PDB file of C-alpha atoms in Angstrom:
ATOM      1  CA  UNK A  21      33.222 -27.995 -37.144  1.00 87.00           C
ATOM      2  CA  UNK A  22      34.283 -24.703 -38.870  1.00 84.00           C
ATOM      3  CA  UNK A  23      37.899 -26.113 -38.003  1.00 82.00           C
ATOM      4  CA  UNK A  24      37.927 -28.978 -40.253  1.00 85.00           C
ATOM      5  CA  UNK A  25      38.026 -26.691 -42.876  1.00 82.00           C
ATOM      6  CA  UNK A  26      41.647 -25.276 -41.582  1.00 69.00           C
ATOM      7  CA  UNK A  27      42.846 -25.817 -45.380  1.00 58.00           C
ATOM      8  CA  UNK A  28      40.726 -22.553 -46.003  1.00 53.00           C
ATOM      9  CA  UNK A  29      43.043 -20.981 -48.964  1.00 53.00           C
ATOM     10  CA  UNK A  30      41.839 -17.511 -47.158  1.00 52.00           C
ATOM     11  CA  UNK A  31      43.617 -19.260 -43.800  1.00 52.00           C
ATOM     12  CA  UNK A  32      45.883 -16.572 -41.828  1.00 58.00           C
ATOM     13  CA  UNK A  33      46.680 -15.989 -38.554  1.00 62.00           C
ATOM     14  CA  UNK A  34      43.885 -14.509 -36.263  1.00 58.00           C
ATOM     15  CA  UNK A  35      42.898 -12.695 -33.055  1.00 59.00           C
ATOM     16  CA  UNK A  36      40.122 -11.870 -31.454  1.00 59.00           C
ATOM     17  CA  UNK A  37      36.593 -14.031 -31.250  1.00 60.00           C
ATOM     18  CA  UNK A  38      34.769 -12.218 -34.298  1.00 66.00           C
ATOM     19  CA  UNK A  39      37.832 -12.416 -36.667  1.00 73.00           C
ATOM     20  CA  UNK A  40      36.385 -15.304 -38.192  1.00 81.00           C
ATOM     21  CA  UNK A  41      37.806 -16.715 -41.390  1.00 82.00           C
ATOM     22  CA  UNK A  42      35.581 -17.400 -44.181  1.00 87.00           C
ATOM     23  CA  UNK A  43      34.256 -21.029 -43.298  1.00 87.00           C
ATOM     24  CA  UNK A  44      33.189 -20.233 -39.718  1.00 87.00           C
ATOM     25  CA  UNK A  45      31.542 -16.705 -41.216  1.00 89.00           C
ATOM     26  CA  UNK A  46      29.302 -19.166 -44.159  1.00 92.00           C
ATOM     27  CA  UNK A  47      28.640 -21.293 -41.553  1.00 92.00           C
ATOM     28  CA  UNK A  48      27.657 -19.231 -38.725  1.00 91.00           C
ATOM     29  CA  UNK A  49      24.801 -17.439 -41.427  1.00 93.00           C
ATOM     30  CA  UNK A  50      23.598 -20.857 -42.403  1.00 93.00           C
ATOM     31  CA  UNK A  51      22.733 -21.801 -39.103  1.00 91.00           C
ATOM     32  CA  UNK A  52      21.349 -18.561 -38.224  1.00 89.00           C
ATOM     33  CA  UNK A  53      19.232 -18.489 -40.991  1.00 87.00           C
ATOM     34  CA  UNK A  54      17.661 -21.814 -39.939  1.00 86.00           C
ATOM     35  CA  UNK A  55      19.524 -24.508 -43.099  1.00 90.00           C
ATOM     36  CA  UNK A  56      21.909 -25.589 -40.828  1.00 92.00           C
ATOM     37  CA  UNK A  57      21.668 -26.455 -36.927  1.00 90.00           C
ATOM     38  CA  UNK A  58      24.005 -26.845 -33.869  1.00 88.00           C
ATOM     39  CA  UNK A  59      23.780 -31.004 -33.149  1.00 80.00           C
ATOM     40  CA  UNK A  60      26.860 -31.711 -30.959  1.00 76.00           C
ATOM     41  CA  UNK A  61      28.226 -28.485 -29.037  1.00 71.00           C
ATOM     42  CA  UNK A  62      31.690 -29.586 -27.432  1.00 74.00           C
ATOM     43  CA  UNK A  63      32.306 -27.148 -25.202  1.00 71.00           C
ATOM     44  CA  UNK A  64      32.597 -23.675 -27.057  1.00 72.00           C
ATOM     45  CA  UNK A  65      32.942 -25.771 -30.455  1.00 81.00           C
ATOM     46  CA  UNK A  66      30.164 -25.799 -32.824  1.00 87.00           C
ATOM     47  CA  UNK A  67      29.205 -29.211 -34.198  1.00 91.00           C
ATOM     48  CA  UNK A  68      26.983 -27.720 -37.524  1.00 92.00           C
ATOM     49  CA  UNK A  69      24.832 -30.616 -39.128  1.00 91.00           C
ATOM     50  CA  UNK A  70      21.267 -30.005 -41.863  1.00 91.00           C
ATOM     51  CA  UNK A  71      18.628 -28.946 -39.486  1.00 88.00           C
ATOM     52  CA  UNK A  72      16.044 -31.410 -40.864  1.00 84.00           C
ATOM     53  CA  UNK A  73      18.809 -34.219 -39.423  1.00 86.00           C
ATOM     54  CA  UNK A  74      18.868 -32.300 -36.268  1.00 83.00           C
ATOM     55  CA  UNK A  75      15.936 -31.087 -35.884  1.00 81.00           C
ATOM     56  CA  UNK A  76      12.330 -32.804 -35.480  1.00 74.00           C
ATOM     57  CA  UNK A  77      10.126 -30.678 -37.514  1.00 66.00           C
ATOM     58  CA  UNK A  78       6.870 -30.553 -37.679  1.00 63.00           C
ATOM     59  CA  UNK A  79       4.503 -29.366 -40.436  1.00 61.00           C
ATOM     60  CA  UNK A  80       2.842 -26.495 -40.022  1.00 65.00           C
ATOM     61  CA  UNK A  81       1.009 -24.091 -42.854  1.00 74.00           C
ATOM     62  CA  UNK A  82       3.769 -20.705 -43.108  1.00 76.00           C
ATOM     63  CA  UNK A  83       2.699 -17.595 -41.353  1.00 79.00           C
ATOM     64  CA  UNK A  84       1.375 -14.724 -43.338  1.00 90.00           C
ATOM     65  CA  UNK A  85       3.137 -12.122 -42.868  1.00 91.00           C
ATOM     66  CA  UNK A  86       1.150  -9.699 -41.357  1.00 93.00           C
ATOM     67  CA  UNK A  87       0.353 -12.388 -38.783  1.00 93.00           C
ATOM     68  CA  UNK A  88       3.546 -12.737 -37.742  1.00 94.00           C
ATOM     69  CA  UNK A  89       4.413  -9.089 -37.253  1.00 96.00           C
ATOM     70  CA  UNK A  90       1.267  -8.565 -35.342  1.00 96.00           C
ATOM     71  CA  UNK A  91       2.376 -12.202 -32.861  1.00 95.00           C
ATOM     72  CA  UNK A  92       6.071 -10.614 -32.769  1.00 95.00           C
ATOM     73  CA  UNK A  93       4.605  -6.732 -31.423  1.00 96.00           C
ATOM     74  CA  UNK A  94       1.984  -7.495 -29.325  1.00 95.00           C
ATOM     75  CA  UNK A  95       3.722 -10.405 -27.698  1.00 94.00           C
ATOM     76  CA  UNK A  96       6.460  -7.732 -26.987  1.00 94.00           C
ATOM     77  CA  UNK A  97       4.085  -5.209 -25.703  1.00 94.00           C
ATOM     78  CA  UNK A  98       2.743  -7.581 -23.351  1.00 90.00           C
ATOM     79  CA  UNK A  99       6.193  -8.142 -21.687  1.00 89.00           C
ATOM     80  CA  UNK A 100       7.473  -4.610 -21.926  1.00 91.00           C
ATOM     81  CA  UNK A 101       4.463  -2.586 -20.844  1.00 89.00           C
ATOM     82  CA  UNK A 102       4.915   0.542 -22.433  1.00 91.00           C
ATOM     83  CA  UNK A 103       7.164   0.472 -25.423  1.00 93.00           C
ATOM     84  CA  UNK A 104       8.595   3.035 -28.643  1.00 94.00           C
ATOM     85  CA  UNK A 105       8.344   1.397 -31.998  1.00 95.00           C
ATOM     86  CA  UNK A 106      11.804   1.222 -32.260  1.00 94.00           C
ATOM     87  CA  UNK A 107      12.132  -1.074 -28.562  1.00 94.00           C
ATOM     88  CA  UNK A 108       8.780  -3.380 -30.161  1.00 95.00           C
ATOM     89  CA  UNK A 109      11.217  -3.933 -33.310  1.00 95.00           C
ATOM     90  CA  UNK A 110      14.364  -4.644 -30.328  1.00 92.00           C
ATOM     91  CA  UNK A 111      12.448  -6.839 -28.505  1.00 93.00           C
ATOM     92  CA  UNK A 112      13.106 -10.357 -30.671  1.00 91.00           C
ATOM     93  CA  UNK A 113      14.717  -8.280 -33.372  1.00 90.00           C
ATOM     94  CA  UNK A 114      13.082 -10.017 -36.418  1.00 91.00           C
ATOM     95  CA  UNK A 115      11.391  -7.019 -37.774  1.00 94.00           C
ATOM     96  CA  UNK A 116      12.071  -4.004 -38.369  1.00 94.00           C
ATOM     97  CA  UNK A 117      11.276  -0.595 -36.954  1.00 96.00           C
ATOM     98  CA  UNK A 118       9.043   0.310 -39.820  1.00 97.00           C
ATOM     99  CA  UNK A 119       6.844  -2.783 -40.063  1.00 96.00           C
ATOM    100  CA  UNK A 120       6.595  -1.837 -36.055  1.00 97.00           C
ATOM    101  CA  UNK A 121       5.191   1.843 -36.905  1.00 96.00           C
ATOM    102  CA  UNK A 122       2.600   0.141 -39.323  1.00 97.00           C
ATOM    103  CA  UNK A 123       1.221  -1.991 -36.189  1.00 97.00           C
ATOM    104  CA  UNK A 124       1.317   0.612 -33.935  1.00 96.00           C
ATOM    105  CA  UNK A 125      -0.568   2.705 -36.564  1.00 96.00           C
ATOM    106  CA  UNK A 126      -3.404  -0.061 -36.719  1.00 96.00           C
ATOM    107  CA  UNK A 127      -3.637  -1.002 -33.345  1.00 94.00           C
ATOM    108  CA  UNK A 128      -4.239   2.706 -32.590  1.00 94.00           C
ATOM    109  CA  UNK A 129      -6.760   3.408 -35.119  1.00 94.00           C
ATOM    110  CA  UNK A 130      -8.751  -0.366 -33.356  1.00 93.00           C
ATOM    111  CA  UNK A 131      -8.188   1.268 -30.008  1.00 91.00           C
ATOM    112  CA  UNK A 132      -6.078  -2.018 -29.236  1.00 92.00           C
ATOM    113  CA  UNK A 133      -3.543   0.975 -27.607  1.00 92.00           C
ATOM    114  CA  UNK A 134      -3.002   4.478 -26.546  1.00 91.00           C
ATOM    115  CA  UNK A 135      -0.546   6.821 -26.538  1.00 92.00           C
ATOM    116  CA  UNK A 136       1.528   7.651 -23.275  1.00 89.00           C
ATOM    117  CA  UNK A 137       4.057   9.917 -22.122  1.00 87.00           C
ATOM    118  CA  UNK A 138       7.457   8.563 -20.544  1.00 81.00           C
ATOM    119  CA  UNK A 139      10.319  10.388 -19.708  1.00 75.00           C
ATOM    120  CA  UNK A 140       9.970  13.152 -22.238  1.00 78.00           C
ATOM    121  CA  UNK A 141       8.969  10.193 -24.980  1.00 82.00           C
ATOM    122  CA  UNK A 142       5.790   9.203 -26.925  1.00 88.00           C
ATOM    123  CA  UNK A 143       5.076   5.667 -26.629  1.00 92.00           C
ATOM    124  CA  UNK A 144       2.421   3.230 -26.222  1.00 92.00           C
ATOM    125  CA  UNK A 145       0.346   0.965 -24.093  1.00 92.00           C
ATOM    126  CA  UNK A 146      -2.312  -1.433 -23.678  1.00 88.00           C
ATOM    127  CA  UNK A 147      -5.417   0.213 -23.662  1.00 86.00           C
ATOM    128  CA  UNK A 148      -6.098  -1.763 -20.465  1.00 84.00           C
ATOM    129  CA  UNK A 149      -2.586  -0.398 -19.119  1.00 81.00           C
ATOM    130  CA  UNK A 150      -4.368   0.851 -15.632  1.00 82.00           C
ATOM    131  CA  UNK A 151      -5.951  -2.589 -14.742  1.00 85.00           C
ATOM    132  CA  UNK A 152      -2.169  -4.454 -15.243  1.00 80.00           C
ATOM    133  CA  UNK A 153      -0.286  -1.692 -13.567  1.00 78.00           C
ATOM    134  CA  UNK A 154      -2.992  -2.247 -10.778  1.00 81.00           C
ATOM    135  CA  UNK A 155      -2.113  -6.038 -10.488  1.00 83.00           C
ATOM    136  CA  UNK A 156       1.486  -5.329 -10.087  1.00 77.00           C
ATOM    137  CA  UNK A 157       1.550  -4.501  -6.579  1.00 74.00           C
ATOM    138  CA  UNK A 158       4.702  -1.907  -5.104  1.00 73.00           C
ATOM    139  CA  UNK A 159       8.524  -2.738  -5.562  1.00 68.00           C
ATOM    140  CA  UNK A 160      10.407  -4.344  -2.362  1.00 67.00           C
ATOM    141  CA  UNK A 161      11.801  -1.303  -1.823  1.00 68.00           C
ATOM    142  CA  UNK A 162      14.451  -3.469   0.494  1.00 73.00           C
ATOM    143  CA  UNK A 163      15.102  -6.212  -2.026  1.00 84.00           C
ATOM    144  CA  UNK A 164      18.324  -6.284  -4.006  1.00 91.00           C
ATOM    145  CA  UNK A 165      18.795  -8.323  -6.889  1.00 93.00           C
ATOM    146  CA  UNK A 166      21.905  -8.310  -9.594  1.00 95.00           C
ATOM    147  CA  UNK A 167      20.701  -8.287 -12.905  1.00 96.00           C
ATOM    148  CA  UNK A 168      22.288 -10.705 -15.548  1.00 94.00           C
ATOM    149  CA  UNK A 169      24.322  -8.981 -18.536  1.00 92.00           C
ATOM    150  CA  UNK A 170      21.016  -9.881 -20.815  1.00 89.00           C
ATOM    151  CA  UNK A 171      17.920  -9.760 -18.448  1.00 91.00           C
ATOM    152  CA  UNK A 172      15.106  -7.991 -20.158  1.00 85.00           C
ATOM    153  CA  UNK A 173      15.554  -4.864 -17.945  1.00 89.00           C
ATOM    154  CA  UNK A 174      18.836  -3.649 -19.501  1.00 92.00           C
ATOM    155  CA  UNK A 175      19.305  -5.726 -22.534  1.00 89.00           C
ATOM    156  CA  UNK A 176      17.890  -2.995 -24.480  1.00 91.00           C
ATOM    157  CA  UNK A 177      20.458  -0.262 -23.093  1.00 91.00           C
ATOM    158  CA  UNK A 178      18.794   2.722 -24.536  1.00 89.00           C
ATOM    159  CA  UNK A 179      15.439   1.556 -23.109  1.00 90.00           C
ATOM    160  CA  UNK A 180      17.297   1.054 -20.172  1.00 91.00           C
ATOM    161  CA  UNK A 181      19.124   4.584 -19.952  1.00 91.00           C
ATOM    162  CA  UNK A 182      15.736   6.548 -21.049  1.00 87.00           C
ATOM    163  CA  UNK A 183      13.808   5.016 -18.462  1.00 87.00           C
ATOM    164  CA  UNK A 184      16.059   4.796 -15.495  1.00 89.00           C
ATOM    165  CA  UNK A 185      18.507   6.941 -16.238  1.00 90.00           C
ATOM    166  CA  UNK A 186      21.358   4.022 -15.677  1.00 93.00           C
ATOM    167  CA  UNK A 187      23.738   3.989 -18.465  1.00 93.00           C
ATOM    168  CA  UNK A 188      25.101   0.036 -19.075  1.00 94.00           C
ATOM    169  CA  UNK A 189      27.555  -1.216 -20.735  1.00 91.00           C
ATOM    170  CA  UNK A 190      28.334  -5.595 -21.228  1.00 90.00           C
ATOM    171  CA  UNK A 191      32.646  -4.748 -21.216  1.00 92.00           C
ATOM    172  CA  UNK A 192      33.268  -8.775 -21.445  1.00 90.00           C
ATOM    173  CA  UNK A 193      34.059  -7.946 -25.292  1.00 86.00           C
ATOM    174  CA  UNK A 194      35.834  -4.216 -24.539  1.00 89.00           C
ATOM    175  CA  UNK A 195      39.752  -4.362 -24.135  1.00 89.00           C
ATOM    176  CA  UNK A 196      40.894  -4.585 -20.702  1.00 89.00           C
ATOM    177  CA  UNK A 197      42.843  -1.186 -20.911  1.00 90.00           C
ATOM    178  CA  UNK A 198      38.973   0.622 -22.250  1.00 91.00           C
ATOM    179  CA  UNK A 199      36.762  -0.984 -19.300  1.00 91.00           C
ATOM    180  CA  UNK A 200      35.047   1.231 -17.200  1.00 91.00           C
ATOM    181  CA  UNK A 201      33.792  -1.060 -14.686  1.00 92.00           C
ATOM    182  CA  UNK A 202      35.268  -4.389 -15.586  1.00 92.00           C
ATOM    183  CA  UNK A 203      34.762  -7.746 -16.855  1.00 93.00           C
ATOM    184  CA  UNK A 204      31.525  -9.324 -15.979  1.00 93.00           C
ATOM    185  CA  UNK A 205      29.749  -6.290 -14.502  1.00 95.00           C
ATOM    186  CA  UNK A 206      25.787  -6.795 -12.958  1.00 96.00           C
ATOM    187  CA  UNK A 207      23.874  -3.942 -12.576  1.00 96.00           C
ATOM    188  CA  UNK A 208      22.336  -3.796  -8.881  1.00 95.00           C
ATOM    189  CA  UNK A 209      18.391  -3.181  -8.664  1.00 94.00           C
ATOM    190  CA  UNK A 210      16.767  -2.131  -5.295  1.00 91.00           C
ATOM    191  CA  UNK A 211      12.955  -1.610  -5.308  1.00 85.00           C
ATOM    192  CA  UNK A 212      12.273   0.140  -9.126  1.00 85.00           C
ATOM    193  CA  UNK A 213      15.928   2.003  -9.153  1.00 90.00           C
ATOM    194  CA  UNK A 214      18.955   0.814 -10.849  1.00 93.00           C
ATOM    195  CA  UNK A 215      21.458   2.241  -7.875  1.00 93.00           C
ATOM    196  CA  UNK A 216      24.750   0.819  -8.963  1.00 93.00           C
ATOM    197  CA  UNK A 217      27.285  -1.939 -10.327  1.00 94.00           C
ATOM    198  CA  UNK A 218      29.226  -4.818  -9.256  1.00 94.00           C
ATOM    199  CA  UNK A 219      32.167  -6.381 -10.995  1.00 94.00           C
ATOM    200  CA  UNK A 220      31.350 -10.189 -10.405  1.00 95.00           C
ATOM    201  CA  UNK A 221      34.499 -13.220 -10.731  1.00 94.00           C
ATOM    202  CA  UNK A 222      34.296 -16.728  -9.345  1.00 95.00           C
ATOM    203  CA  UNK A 223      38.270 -16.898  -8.499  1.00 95.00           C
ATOM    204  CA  UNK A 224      37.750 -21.326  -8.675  1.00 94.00           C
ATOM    205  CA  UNK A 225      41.130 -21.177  -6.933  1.00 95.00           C
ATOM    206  CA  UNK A 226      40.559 -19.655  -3.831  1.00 95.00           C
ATOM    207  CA  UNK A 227      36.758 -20.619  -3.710  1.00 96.00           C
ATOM    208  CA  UNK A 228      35.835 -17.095  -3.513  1.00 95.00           C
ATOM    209  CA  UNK A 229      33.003 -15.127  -5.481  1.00 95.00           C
ATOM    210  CA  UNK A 230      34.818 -11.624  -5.288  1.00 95.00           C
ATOM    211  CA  UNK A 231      32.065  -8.729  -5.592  1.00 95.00           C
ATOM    212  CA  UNK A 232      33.796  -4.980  -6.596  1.00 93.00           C
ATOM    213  CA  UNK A 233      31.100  -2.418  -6.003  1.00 91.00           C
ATOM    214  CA  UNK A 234      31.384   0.489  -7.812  1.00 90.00           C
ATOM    215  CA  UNK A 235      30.060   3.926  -6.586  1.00 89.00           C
ATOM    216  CA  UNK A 236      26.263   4.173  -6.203  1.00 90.00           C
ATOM    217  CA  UNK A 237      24.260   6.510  -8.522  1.00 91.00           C
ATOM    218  CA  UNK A 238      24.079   9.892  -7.449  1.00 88.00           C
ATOM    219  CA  UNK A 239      21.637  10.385  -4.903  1.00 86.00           C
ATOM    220  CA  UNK A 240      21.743   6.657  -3.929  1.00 86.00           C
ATOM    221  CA  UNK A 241      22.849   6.439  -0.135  1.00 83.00           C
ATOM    222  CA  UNK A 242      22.720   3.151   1.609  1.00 83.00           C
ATOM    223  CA  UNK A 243      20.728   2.513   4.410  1.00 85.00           C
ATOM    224  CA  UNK A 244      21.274  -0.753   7.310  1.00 87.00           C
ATOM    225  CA  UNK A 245      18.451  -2.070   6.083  1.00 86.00           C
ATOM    226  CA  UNK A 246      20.033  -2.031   2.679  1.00 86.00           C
ATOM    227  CA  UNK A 247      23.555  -3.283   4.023  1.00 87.00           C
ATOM    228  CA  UNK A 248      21.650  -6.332   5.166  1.00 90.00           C
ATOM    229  CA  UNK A 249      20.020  -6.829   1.647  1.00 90.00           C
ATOM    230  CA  UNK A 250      23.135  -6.441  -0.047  1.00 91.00           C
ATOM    231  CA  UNK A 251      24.632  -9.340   1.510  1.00 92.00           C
ATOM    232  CA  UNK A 252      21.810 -11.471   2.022  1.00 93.00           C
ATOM    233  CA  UNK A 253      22.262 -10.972  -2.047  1.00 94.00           C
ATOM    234  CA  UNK A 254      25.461 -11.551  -2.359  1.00 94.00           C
ATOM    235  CA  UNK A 255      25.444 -14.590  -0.366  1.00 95.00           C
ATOM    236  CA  UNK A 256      22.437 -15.728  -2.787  1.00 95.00           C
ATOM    237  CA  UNK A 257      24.835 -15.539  -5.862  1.00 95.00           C
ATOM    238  CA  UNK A 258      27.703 -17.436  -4.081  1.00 95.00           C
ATOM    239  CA  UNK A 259      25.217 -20.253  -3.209  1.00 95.00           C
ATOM    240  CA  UNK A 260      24.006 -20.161  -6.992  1.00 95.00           C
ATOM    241  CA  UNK A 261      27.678 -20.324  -8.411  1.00 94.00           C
ATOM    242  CA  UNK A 262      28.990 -23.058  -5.754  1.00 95.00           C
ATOM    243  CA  UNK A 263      31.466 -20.817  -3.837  1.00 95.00           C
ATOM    244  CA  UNK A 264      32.473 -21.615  -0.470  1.00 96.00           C
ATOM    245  CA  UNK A 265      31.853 -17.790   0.532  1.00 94.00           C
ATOM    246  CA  UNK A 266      32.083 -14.627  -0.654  1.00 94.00           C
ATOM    247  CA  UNK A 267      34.496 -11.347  -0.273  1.00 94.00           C
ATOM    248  CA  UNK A 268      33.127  -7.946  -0.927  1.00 91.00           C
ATOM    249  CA  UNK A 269      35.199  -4.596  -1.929  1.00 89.00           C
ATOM    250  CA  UNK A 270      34.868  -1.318  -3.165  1.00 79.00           C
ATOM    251  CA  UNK A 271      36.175  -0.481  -6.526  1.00 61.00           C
ATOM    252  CA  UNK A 272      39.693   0.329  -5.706  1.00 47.00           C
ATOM    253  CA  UNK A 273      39.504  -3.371  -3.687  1.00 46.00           C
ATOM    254  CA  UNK A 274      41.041  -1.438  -0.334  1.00 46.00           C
ATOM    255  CA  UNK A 275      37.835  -1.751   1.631  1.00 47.00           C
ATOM    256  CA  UNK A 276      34.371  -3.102   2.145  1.00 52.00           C
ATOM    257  CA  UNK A 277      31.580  -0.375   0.407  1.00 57.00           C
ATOM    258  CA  UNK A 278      29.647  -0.300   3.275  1.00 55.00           C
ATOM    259  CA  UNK A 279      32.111  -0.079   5.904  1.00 50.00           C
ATOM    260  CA  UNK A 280      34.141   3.135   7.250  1.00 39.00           C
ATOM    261  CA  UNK A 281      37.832   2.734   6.645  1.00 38.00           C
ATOM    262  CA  UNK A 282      39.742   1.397   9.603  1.00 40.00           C
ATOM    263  CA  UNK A 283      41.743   3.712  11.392  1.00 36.00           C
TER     264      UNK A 283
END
């Protein structure tokens, strides 16, 4: 572990989780660069040992290049649908924006994909883009869901923001006094629209998953039908985190969102 080297000469008193001294920093490149591997995590401690000890690897000719630029854009075509070069290269971000021009430039010229239009934007598509649309069926317009911090529909937050209009933010890492919207905020999805925000805790004390909704995107209003869908969601997350129920407030925490103030 990086702290068994706490006789680092460079040692000094820290803060923060990314002042790293220089042992963690060596480490933390080795492993993500594949020579070294995580074999015993304890907790948020890193146990680093050789990958070929930790590892069971198995031989396999290397990937030409070329190959595995093509495998790393089309694959991320597939799952995002209609994509920019730049949000190919963002996908698995393991290449880089220009060897993601060069495939769309080939693919094009095979007729693999076409150009499209979205939101102002050139991009591209599957030339069979009409036949998977057509398979999708239409949004549950009265479903909500809360998206995780890194689900694929807002971990790119540009891609998110051009296409939906919903500007995210992950403020786990911002300083308290900075946050916008707080901690462990999921954005809310009904049908195809990002509408809003929740700040989400698990207060373990109490047993209570306390949701803090935030105000709704403009030109968002809430329905019964919606109020219903809200909590049957809500009450899906407390049964996924183990809490015994679940207490709902606006962002100021004086009242429920969806319910007039009491006189």
């Amino acid at each position: 572990m990086s702290r068994d080297f706490d006789d680092d000469p460079y040692d000094r008193e820290r803060g923060g989780w990314w002042d790293w001294k220089p042992a963690k920093a060596i480490f933390e490149h080795l492993w993500r660069t594949g020579t070294l591997a995580v074999s015993d995590p304890r907790g948020y401690r890193k146990v680093y040992d050789l990958a070929e000890r930790s590892i069971r690897l198995h031989a396999a000719p290397p990937m030409d290049r070329d190959a595995f630029v093509d495998w790393a854009c089309s694959t991320a075509l597939e799952r995002l649908g209609v994509a920019t070069p730049a949000e190919l290269a963002a996908f698995y971000r393991v290449v880089d924006v220009a060897d993601a021009r060069a495939w769309v430039r080939s693919r094009l010229q095979a007729g693999a994909v076409f150009p499209v239009e979205v939101e102002g934007r050139i991009a591209i598509a599957h030339s069979d883009v009409r036949r998977r649309l057509g398979r999708l069926g239409e949004p549950l317009q009265e479903r909500v869901r809360f998206l995780a911090p890194l689900d694929p529909l807002v971990r790119d937050r540009a891609r998110a923001e051009r296409l939906f209009g919903f500007h995210y933010r992950f403020e786990a890492f911002v300083p308290e006094a900075k946050r916008v919207y707080g901690y462990y905020v999921l954005p809310i999805l009904v049908g195809d629209r990002l509408v809003g925000r929740t700040d989400a805790k698990f207060d373990r004390a109490a047993d209570v998953l306390r949701l803090r909704v935030m105000p709704w995107e403009q030109g968002f209003s809430v329905t019964p039908a919606l109020r219903a869908a809200f909590e049957a969601a809500a009450d899906r997350l407390r049964q996924f985190v183990g809490a015994a129920r679940v207490d709902v407030t606006g962002k100021a925490g004086s009242r429920h969102p969806f319910r007039p103030p009491t006189r």
